Amino acid sequence: MPLVTYEQERPWAGKIAAAVEMKMMPPWFADPRYGHFANDPSLSEEQIATIAAWADAGAPAGDARDAPAPPEWSEGWNIPQPDAVVKMPKPVQIPARGEVEYTYEIVATHFTEDKWVQMAEVRPSSAAHVHHAVVYIRPPDSAWLRHAPVGEPFTASMLNDPEERRRAHETTSDLLLVYAPGSAPDRWADGMAKFVPAGSDLVFQMHYTTNGEAASDETSAGLVFAKKPPKQRVITLQLNNHALVIPPGAEDFRVEVQGTLPNDATLLSLFPHMHLRGKRFEYDIVHDDGNVETLLRVNYHFHWQLSYKLAEPRELKAGTKLRAVAWYDNSKNNPHNPDPEKTVTWGDQTSQEMMVGFFDVAVPAGMDKWQYFIRRREN
Ligand code: HEM
């Protein structure tokens, strides 16, 4: 459904009006009662009425002289031309059918000096098969996947070392960025950037899904470096609860997790992640007097893995208690539920579940991620 020119758009006028009137489009799932977000694309009632009136009037072209200049694309990247492109050197072969275990490819950056990444974008070569990509920054002193091959794809079950096999997904390495269909590149404000120490590798963790056609994929990450060293480092933290056990048929099953910030930090964005039974996800600050302040509540839709970027970054003091709460619908009323008879626990595949509240914070540039977060788990 290309919508670049008037001729391409016109046949879709009726569907466009219907999609915006139902508020299906543009996609946005934050409950408007909580928080304000810089990337909220919601249309105003007036804008929706304008689109509906335009479709009703037979979708006229209007005066060509009022048209905006066509957008300029920069060789496939949505960010400015990257200073470095880190590409998986060996393609991953994706079968036509079946489940594919998470596939990793570790790619050496060969950076001989520390780098600060202000913008980053992931581009798969076979986007139709990529359910998500998580790109980690593995510093040279990290022990994570140290015995795994570099520059070629592998899965956890292919690893020889049993401990490494079991703990393949567990790392304190920072995330460079997360990609899922529809997600936008990361662009950090001036004075803030992701840190990639000299000699780091980028670890691509790919979740491929099959769609009847075999393919191969070589995903790249494009990086734009900060022009000067920033004052603040952006790190991605997580509030996870791995211990979830969702009973069969439960309609509104609640799981929570809390954590305390050991140092001051500026909260930038929130990215809830669940699978097909995800129903609602909330981030709160639990104040000392017991008051709960909701930062974001998402009416979750698995097909839309979105990052919610705070319109006003929020200063959080050391000792702030953060809480994430997730609700799951494991009943037959959930149209995405693959099996309402099943007790559901944590797992990689979408028929299993996850409870991850990613959030990005800006911290003083010299601060390291692994020192940063203390977790307390509750069911
Ligand atoms: C005002 C802005 C937008 C309008 C008017 C619009 C319009 C539409 C329409 C009419 C459809 C339904 C097509 C059909 O019936 O086959 C649709 C589906 C879709 N749109 Fe949008 N869209 C907008 C924004 C966006 C944005 C920002 C994204 C991505 C981030 C997006 C991604 C999609 C996708 C992936 C589908 C397919 C959904 C599905 O099959 O479940 N749209 N859009």
CSV table of C-alpha atoms and ligand atoms in Angstrom, one decimal:
chain,number,residue,atom,x,y,z
A,1,MET,CA,0.0,0.0,0.0
A,2,PRO,CA,2.4,2.8,-1.1
A,3,LEU,CA,1.1,6.2,-0.2
A,4,VAL,CA,3.9,8.4,-1.7
A,5,THR,CA,1.9,9.9,-4.6
A,6,TYR,CA,-1.7,11.1,-4.9
A,7,GLU,CA,-2.3,8.5,-7.6
A,8,GLN,CA,-1.2,5.7,-5.2
A,9,GLU,CA,-3.3,7.0,-2.4
A,10,ARG,CA,-6.6,7.8,-4.1
A,11,PRO,CA,-7.9,4.3,-4.4
A,12,TRP,CA,-7.4,3.9,-0.6
A,13,ALA,CA,-9.4,7.0,0.4
A,14,GLY,CA,-12.4,5.1,1.9
A,15,LYS,CA,-10.2,2.7,3.9
A,16,ILE,CA,-8.0,5.6,5.1
A,17,ALA,CA,-11.0,7.4,6.4
A,18,ALA,CA,-12.4,4.3,8.1
A,19,ALA,CA,-9.0,3.5,9.7
A,20,VAL,CA,-8.5,7.0,11.1
A,21,GLU,CA,-12.1,7.2,12.3
A,22,MET,CA,-11.8,3.9,14.2
A,23,LYS,CA,-8.4,5.2,15.6
A,24,MET,CA,-6.8,2.0,14.2
A,25,MET,CA,-4.4,4.3,12.4
A,26,PRO,CA,-1.9,5.8,13.0
A,27,PRO,CA,-1.0,3.0,15.4
A,28,TRP,CA,-0.8,4.2,19.0
A,29,PHE,CA,-1.7,2.2,22.2
A,30,ALA,CA,-1.0,4.5,25.1
A,31,ASP,CA,-3.9,5.3,27.4
A,32,PRO,CA,-4.3,9.1,26.9
A,33,ARG,CA,-4.9,9.6,30.6
A,34,TYR,CA,-1.2,8.9,31.5
A,35,GLY,CA,1.9,10.8,30.2
A,36,HIS,CA,2.7,12.7,27.1
A,37,PHE,CA,4.9,11.2,24.4
A,38,ALA,CA,7.0,12.9,21.8
A,39,ASN,CA,6.3,10.2,19.2
A,40,ASP,CA,2.5,10.2,19.7
A,41,PRO,CA,1.2,10.3,16.1
A,42,SER,CA,-2.5,10.5,17.1
A,43,LEU,CA,-4.6,12.7,15.0
A,44,SER,CA,-6.9,15.4,16.5
A,45,GLU,CA,-10.6,15.1,16.1
A,46,GLU,CA,-10.4,18.0,13.6
A,47,GLN,CA,-7.7,16.2,11.5
A,48,ILE,CA,-9.9,13.1,11.5
A,49,ALA,CA,-12.9,15.1,10.4
A,50,THR,CA,-10.8,16.7,7.6
A,51,ILE,CA,-9.7,13.3,6.3
A,52,ALA,CA,-13.3,11.9,6.5
A,53,ALA,CA,-14.7,15.0,4.6
A,54,TRP,CA,-12.0,14.6,1.9
A,55,ALA,CA,-12.9,11.0,1.4
A,56,ASP,CA,-16.6,11.8,1.3
A,57,ALA,CA,-16.0,14.4,-1.4
A,58,GLY,CA,-14.5,11.8,-3.7
A,59,ALA,CA,-10.8,12.3,-2.6
A,60,PRO,CA,-10.0,15.4,-4.7
A,61,ALA,CA,-6.4,16.1,-5.5
A,62,GLY,CA,-6.4,19.7,-4.5
A,63,ASP,CA,-4.1,22.3,-6.0
A,64,ALA,CA,-0.8,20.9,-7.0
A,65,ARG,CA,0.9,24.2,-6.0
A,66,ASP,CA,0.0,23.5,-2.3
A,67,ALA,CA,1.7,20.1,-2.3
A,68,PRO,CA,4.7,19.7,-0.1
A,69,ALA,CA,8.1,18.9,-1.7
A,70,PRO,CA,8.6,15.1,-2.1
A,71,PRO,CA,10.7,13.6,0.7
A,72,GLU,CA,14.4,13.0,0.0
A,73,TRP,CA,15.5,9.5,0.8
A,74,SER,CA,19.1,8.8,1.7
A,75,GLU,CA,20.2,5.6,0.1
A,76,GLY,CA,17.8,3.4,2.1
A,77,TRP,CA,18.7,4.7,5.6
A,78,ASN,CA,16.2,6.8,7.5
A,79,ILE,CA,19.0,8.3,9.6
A,80,PRO,CA,21.5,10.6,7.9
A,81,GLN,CA,24.3,8.7,5.9
A,82,PRO,CA,25.9,6.5,8.6
A,83,ASP,CA,29.5,7.0,9.7
A,84,ALA,CA,29.8,3.2,10.1
A,85,VAL,CA,27.7,0.3,8.9
A,86,VAL,CA,28.1,-3.0,10.8
A,87,LYS,CA,26.8,-5.8,8.7
A,88,MET,CA,26.4,-9.5,9.5
A,89,PRO,CA,29.2,-11.0,7.3
A,90,LYS,CA,27.4,-14.4,6.7
A,91,PRO,CA,23.8,-14.6,5.7
A,92,VAL,CA,21.4,-16.6,7.8
A,93,GLN,CA,19.4,-19.2,5.9
A,94,ILE,CA,15.7,-19.1,7.0
A,95,PRO,CA,13.6,-22.2,6.2
A,96,ALA,CA,10.1,-22.0,4.5
A,97,ARG,CA,8.3,-23.4,7.5
A,98,GLY,CA,8.5,-24.1,11.2
A,99,GLU,CA,9.8,-22.3,14.3
A,100,VAL,CA,13.3,-20.9,14.1
A,101,GLU,CA,15.4,-20.7,17.3
A,102,TYR,CA,16.8,-17.3,18.1
A,103,THR,CA,19.8,-16.8,15.8
A,104,TYR,CA,22.9,-14.9,16.9
A,105,GLU,CA,25.7,-13.4,14.8
A,106,ILE,CA,28.6,-11.6,16.6
A,107,VAL,CA,30.2,-9.0,14.4
A,108,ALA,CA,33.5,-7.3,15.3
A,109,THR,CA,33.3,-3.5,14.9
A,110,HIS,CA,37.1,-3.2,14.7
A,111,PHE,CA,36.7,0.2,16.4
A,112,THR,CA,40.2,1.2,17.6
A,113,GLU,CA,38.8,4.1,19.7
A,114,ASP,CA,35.7,4.5,21.9
A,115,LYS,CA,32.7,5.7,19.9
A,116,TRP,CA,29.5,7.6,20.9
A,117,VAL,CA,26.5,6.6,18.8
A,118,GLN,CA,23.9,9.4,18.5
A,119,MET,CA,21.7,7.7,15.9
A,120,ALA,CA,21.3,4.0,15.0
A,121,GLU,CA,19.1,2.1,12.6
A,122,VAL,CA,18.7,-1.6,11.9
A,123,ARG,CA,18.0,-2.7,8.4
A,124,PRO,CA,17.3,-6.4,7.7
A,125,SER,CA,17.8,-7.6,4.1
A,126,SER,CA,14.7,-9.8,4.4
A,127,ALA,CA,12.4,-7.7,6.5
A,128,ALA,CA,9.5,-10.1,5.8
A,129,HIS,CA,11.1,-12.7,8.0
A,130,VAL,CA,12.3,-10.6,10.9
A,131,HIS,CA,10.1,-10.7,13.9
A,132,HIS,CA,12.6,-8.7,15.9
A,133,ALA,CA,16.3,-7.9,16.1
A,134,VAL,CA,18.1,-6.9,19.3
A,135,VAL,CA,21.5,-5.5,18.8
A,136,TYR,CA,23.8,-5.6,21.9
A,137,ILE,CA,27.1,-3.8,22.4
A,138,ARG,CA,29.6,-6.5,23.8
A,139,PRO,CA,32.6,-4.7,25.3
A,140,PRO,CA,36.0,-6.5,24.9
A,141,ASP,CA,36.1,-7.4,28.6
A,142,SER,CA,32.7,-9.1,28.6
A,143,ALA,CA,32.6,-12.9,29.1
A,144,TRP,CA,29.2,-13.2,27.4
A,145,LEU,CA,29.2,-15.8,24.5
A,146,ARG,CA,33.0,-15.7,24.6
A,147,HIS,CA,33.4,-19.2,23.2
A,148,ALA,CA,30.8,-18.6,20.5
A,149,PRO,CA,32.0,-18.1,16.9
A,150,VAL,CA,32.4,-14.5,15.6
A,151,GLY,CA,31.2,-13.6,12.1
A,152,GLU,CA,28.9,-16.5,11.5
A,153,PRO,CA,25.4,-17.3,12.6
A,154,PHE,CA,24.7,-19.7,15.5
A,155,THR,CA,21.9,-20.6,17.9
A,156,ALA,CA,22.2,-21.3,21.6
A,157,SER,CA,21.7,-25.1,21.1
A,158,MET,CA,24.7,-25.2,18.7
A,159,LEU,CA,27.1,-24.0,21.5
A,160,ASN,CA,29.5,-26.6,22.9
A,161,ASP,CA,29.9,-25.1,26.4
A,162,PRO,CA,26.8,-26.2,28.4
A,163,GLU,CA,26.9,-23.1,30.7
A,164,GLU,CA,27.1,-20.8,27.7
A,165,ARG,CA,24.3,-22.7,26.0
A,166,ARG,CA,22.0,-22.3,29.0
A,167,ARG,CA,22.8,-18.6,29.6
A,168,ALA,CA,23.1,-17.5,26.0
A,169,HIS,CA,20.3,-14.9,26.4
A,170,GLU,CA,21.6,-13.6,29.7
A,171,THR,CA,23.8,-10.5,29.5
A,172,THR,CA,24.6,-7.3,31.2
A,173,SER,CA,25.7,-5.8,27.9
A,174,ASP,CA,23.9,-2.7,26.9
A,175,LEU,CA,21.5,-2.7,24.0
A,176,LEU,CA,22.3,-0.6,21.1
A,177,LEU,CA,18.8,-0.8,19.8
A,178,VAL,CA,15.8,-3.0,19.3
A,179,TYR,CA,14.1,-3.4,15.9
A,180,ALA,CA,10.6,-4.7,15.1
A,181,PRO,CA,8.5,-4.0,12.1
A,182,GLY,CA,7.2,-0.4,12.2
A,183,SER,CA,9.9,0.7,14.8
A,184,ALA,CA,11.8,3.9,14.2
A,185,PRO,CA,15.5,4.4,14.3
A,186,ASP,CA,17.0,5.7,17.6
A,187,ARG,CA,18.0,9.4,17.5
A,188,TRP,CA,19.3,10.7,20.8
A,189,ALA,CA,19.2,14.4,21.7
A,190,ASP,CA,22.4,16.4,21.5
A,191,GLY,CA,24.6,15.7,24.5
A,192,MET,CA,23.3,12.1,24.8
A,193,ALA,CA,24.6,9.0,23.1
A,194,LYS,CA,25.1,5.2,23.4
A,195,PHE,CA,28.6,4.2,24.3
A,196,VAL,CA,30.5,1.6,22.2
A,197,PRO,CA,33.9,1.0,23.8
A,198,ALA,CA,36.9,0.4,21.5
A,199,GLY,CA,37.2,-3.2,20.5
A,200,SER,CA,33.5,-4.0,21.0
A,201,ASP,CA,31.5,-6.4,19.0
A,202,LEU,CA,27.9,-5.9,18.0
A,203,VAL,CA,25.8,-9.0,18.8
A,204,PHE,CA,22.8,-9.4,16.6
A,205,GLN,CA,20.1,-11.4,18.2
A,206,MET,CA,17.6,-12.3,15.5
A,207,HIS,CA,14.2,-13.8,15.9
A,208,TYR,CA,13.1,-15.0,12.4
A,209,THR,CA,9.7,-16.2,11.6
A,210,THR,CA,8.8,-18.4,8.6
A,211,ASN,CA,6.2,-17.4,6.1
A,212,GLY,CA,6.1,-20.3,3.5
A,213,GLU,CA,9.1,-18.9,1.5
A,214,ALA,CA,12.7,-19.8,2.4
A,215,ALA,CA,15.0,-16.8,2.4
A,216,SER,CA,18.4,-15.6,3.6
A,217,ASP,CA,19.0,-12.5,5.7
A,218,GLU,CA,22.0,-10.3,6.4
A,219,THR,CA,21.0,-7.5,8.8
A,220,SER,CA,23.0,-4.3,9.1
A,221,ALA,CA,23.2,-1.6,11.8
A,222,GLY,CA,23.9,1.9,10.6
A,223,LEU,CA,25.6,4.2,13.1
A,224,VAL,CA,25.9,8.0,13.2
A,225,PHE,CA,28.5,9.1,15.7
A,226,ALA,CA,28.1,12.1,18.0
A,227,LYS,CA,30.2,15.1,16.8
A,228,LYS,CA,31.7,15.6,20.2
A,229,PRO,CA,31.7,13.4,23.4
A,230,PRO,CA,28.4,13.8,25.1
A,231,LYS,CA,27.8,14.7,28.8
A,232,GLN,CA,25.3,11.8,29.2
A,233,ARG,CA,25.4,8.1,28.3
A,234,VAL,CA,22.1,6.5,27.3
A,235,ILE,CA,21.6,3.0,28.8
A,236,THR,CA,18.8,0.6,28.4
A,237,LEU,CA,17.5,-1.1,31.5
A,238,GLN,CA,14.9,-3.8,32.0
A,239,LEU,CA,12.2,-4.6,34.5
A,240,ASN,CA,11.6,-8.3,33.9
A,241,ASN,CA,9.7,-11.0,35.6
A,242,HIS,CA,10.8,-14.4,34.4
A,243,ALA,CA,8.8,-16.3,37.0
A,244,LEU,CA,5.4,-15.7,35.4
A,245,VAL,CA,3.0,-18.7,35.4
A,246,ILE,CA,-0.3,-17.8,33.6
A,247,PRO,CA,-3.1,-20.3,34.3
A,248,PRO,CA,-5.2,-21.6,31.4
A,249,GLY,CA,-8.3,-19.5,30.6
A,250,ALA,CA,-7.2,-16.5,32.9
A,251,GLU,CA,-8.6,-13.3,31.4
A,252,ASP,CA,-6.7,-10.6,33.3
A,253,PHE,CA,-3.7,-12.2,34.9
A,254,ARG,CA,-1.5,-9.7,36.7
A,255,VAL,CA,2.3,-9.9,37.0
A,256,GLU,CA,4.5,-7.2,38.5
A,257,VAL,CA,8.1,-6.4,39.2
A,258,GLN,CA,9.8,-3.6,41.1
A,259,GLY,CA,13.3,-2.1,41.0
A,260,THR,CA,15.1,0.8,42.7
A,261,LEU,CA,17.4,3.2,41.0
A,262,PRO,CA,20.8,3.4,42.9
A,263,ASN,CA,21.7,6.7,41.2
A,264,ASP,CA,20.1,9.7,39.6
A,265,ALA,CA,19.0,9.2,36.0
A,266,THR,CA,16.9,10.9,33.4
A,267,LEU,CA,14.1,8.7,32.1
A,268,LEU,CA,13.8,9.0,28.3
A,269,SER,CA,11.5,6.3,27.0
A,270,LEU,CA,9.6,3.1,27.7
A,271,PHE,CA,9.2,0.0,25.6
A,272,PRO,CA,6.9,-2.8,26.9
A,273,HIS,CA,7.4,-6.3,25.5
A,274,MET,CA,5.0,-9.2,25.9
A,275,HIS,CA,3.8,-11.9,23.5
A,276,LEU,CA,0.5,-13.0,22.1
A,277,ARG,CA,-1.4,-13.1,25.5
A,278,GLY,CA,-0.2,-9.5,26.4
A,279,LYS,CA,-3.2,-7.4,27.2
A,280,ARG,CA,-2.0,-4.3,29.2
A,281,PHE,CA,1.3,-3.0,30.4
A,282,GLU,CA,2.0,-0.2,32.9
A,283,TYR,CA,5.0,1.6,34.3
A,284,ASP,CA,4.7,3.3,37.6
A,285,ILE,CA,6.7,5.3,40.2
A,286,VAL,CA,5.8,4.0,43.6
A,287,HIS,CA,6.3,7.0,45.9
A,288,ASP,CA,7.5,6.7,49.5
A,289,ASP,CA,4.1,7.7,50.8
A,290,GLY,CA,2.6,4.7,48.9
A,291,ASN,CA,1.2,6.9,46.1
A,292,VAL,CA,1.4,5.3,42.7
A,293,GLU,CA,2.1,7.6,39.7
A,294,THR,CA,1.5,5.9,36.4
A,295,LEU,CA,4.0,7.0,33.7
A,296,LEU,CA,2.5,4.9,30.9
A,297,ARG,CA,-0.3,2.4,30.4
A,298,VAL,CA,-0.5,0.6,27.1
A,299,ASN,CA,-3.4,-1.3,25.8
A,300,TYR,CA,-1.1,-3.9,24.4
A,301,HIS,CA,-1.2,-5.2,20.9
A,302,PHE,CA,1.4,-7.8,20.0
A,303,HIS,CA,1.7,-6.7,16.4
A,304,TRP,CA,2.8,-3.2,17.5
A,305,GLN,CA,6.0,-3.2,19.5
A,306,LEU,CA,6.4,0.5,20.1
A,307,SER,CA,8.8,2.7,22.1
A,308,TYR,CA,7.0,5.4,24.0
A,309,LYS,CA,9.3,8.5,24.2
A,310,LEU,CA,8.6,10.9,27.0
A,311,ALA,CA,7.7,14.4,25.7
A,312,GLU,CA,9.5,15.8,28.7
A,313,PRO,CA,12.4,13.6,30.0
A,314,ARG,CA,11.8,12.9,33.7
A,315,GLU,CA,14.5,13.4,36.3
A,316,LEU,CA,14.5,10.4,38.7
A,317,LYS,CA,16.4,10.7,42.0
A,318,ALA,CA,18.5,7.8,43.4
A,319,GLY,CA,16.2,5.6,45.4
A,320,THR,CA,13.2,6.0,43.1
A,321,LYS,CA,11.1,2.8,43.1
A,322,LEU,CA,10.0,1.8,39.6
A,323,ARG,CA,7.3,-0.8,39.0
A,324,ALA,CA,6.2,-2.5,35.9
A,325,VAL,CA,2.8,-4.3,35.8
A,326,ALA,CA,1.7,-6.6,33.0
A,327,TRP,CA,-1.7,-8.2,32.4
A,328,TYR,CA,-2.3,-11.2,30.2
A,329,ASP,CA,-5.4,-12.6,28.5
A,330,ASN,CA,-5.1,-16.4,28.3
A,331,SER,CA,-8.8,-16.9,27.6
A,332,LYS,CA,-10.5,-17.9,24.4
A,333,ASN,CA,-11.8,-14.3,24.0
A,334,ASN,CA,-8.3,-13.3,23.1
A,335,PRO,CA,-8.2,-13.7,19.3
A,336,HIS,CA,-4.4,-14.0,19.2
A,337,ASN,CA,-4.3,-16.7,21.9
A,338,PRO,CA,-2.7,-19.8,20.3
A,339,ASP,CA,-4.0,-22.1,23.1
A,340,PRO,CA,-6.3,-21.0,26.0
A,341,GLU,CA,-6.0,-24.5,27.6
A,342,LYS,CA,-2.3,-24.1,28.3
A,343,THR,CA,-0.4,-22.9,31.4
A,344,VAL,CA,2.0,-20.4,30.0
A,345,THR,CA,5.5,-19.7,31.3
A,346,TRP,CA,8.5,-17.6,30.1
A,347,GLY,CA,10.0,-18.5,26.7
A,348,ASP,CA,11.4,-17.1,23.5
A,349,GLN,CA,8.6,-18.3,21.2
A,350,THR,CA,5.5,-16.3,20.8
A,351,SER,CA,3.4,-19.2,22.1
A,352,GLN,CA,5.3,-18.7,25.4
A,353,GLU,CA,5.3,-15.4,27.2
A,354,MET,CA,7.6,-12.6,28.3
A,355,MET,CA,7.3,-9.7,30.7
A,356,VAL,CA,9.9,-7.1,29.9
A,357,GLY,CA,9.7,-3.4,30.6
A,358,PHE,CA,12.6,-1.9,28.7
A,359,PHE,CA,13.4,1.7,29.6
A,360,ASP,CA,16.1,4.1,28.4
A,361,VAL,CA,17.8,6.4,30.9
A,362,ALA,CA,20.5,9.1,30.4
A,363,VAL,CA,23.2,8.9,33.1
A,364,PRO,CA,26.5,10.7,33.6
A,365,ALA,CA,28.8,9.7,30.7
A,366,GLY,CA,31.3,7.8,32.9
A,367,MET,CA,28.7,5.6,34.5
A,368,ASP,CA,28.6,1.9,33.6
A,369,LYS,CA,25.4,-0.1,33.0
A,370,TRP,CA,26.1,-3.1,35.1
A,371,GLN,CA,26.4,-1.0,38.3
A,372,TYR,CA,23.1,0.6,37.7
A,373,PHE,CA,20.1,-1.4,38.6
A,374,ILE,CA,18.9,-3.5,41.5
A,375,ARG,CA,15.9,-5.8,41.1
A,376,ARG,CA,13.3,-7.2,43.4
A,377,ARG,CA,10.9,-9.7,41.9
A,378,GLU,CA,7.3,-10.2,42.9
A,379,ASN,CA,4.5,-12.2,41.5
B,1,HEM,C1,-2.5,8.8,9.4
B,1,HEM,C2,-1.6,7.9,9.2
B,1,HEM,C3,-2.0,6.5,8.6
B,1,HEM,C4,-3.1,6.2,7.8
B,1,HEM,C5,-4.1,7.1,7.2
B,1,HEM,C6,-3.0,4.7,7.6
B,1,HEM,C7,-3.9,4.0,6.8
B,1,HEM,C8,-4.0,2.6,6.8
B,1,HEM,C9,-5.0,1.8,6.3
B,1,HEM,C10,-6.2,2.4,5.5
B,1,HEM,C11,-4.8,0.5,6.5
B,1,HEM,C12,-5.7,-0.7,6.2
B,1,HEM,C13,-5.3,-1.3,4.9
B,1,HEM,C14,-6.3,-2.4,4.5
B,1,HEM,O1,-7.5,-2.4,4.9
B,1,HEM,O2,-5.8,-3.4,3.9
B,1,HEM,C15,-3.6,0.4,7.3
B,1,HEM,C16,-2.9,-0.7,7.7
B,1,HEM,C17,-1.7,-0.8,8.2
B,1,HEM,N1,-0.9,0.3,8.5
B,1,HEM,FE1,-1.4,2.3,8.5
B,1,HEM,N2,-1.9,4.2,8.3
B,1,HEM,C18,-1.3,5.3,8.9
B,1,HEM,C19,-0.2,5.2,9.7
B,1,HEM,C20,0.6,4.1,9.8
B,1,HEM,C21,1.9,4.0,10.5
B,1,HEM,C22,2.6,5.2,11.2
B,1,HEM,C23,2.4,2.8,10.4
B,1,HEM,C24,3.7,2.1,10.9
B,1,HEM,C25,4.4,2.5,11.9
B,1,HEM,C26,1.3,2.0,9.7
B,1,HEM,C27,1.4,0.7,9.4
B,1,HEM,C28,0.4,-0.1,8.9
B,1,HEM,C29,0.4,-1.6,8.9
B,1,HEM,C30,1.5,-2.5,9.3
B,1,HEM,C31,-0.9,-2.0,8.4
B,1,HEM,C32,-1.4,-3.4,8.2
B,1,HEM,C33,-2.1,-3.8,9.5
B,1,HEM,C34,-2.7,-5.1,9.6
B,1,HEM,O3,-2.8,-5.8,8.5
B,1,HEM,O4,-3.1,-5.5,10.7
B,1,HEM,N3,0.3,2.8,9.4
B,1,HEM,N4,-3.1,1.7,7.5
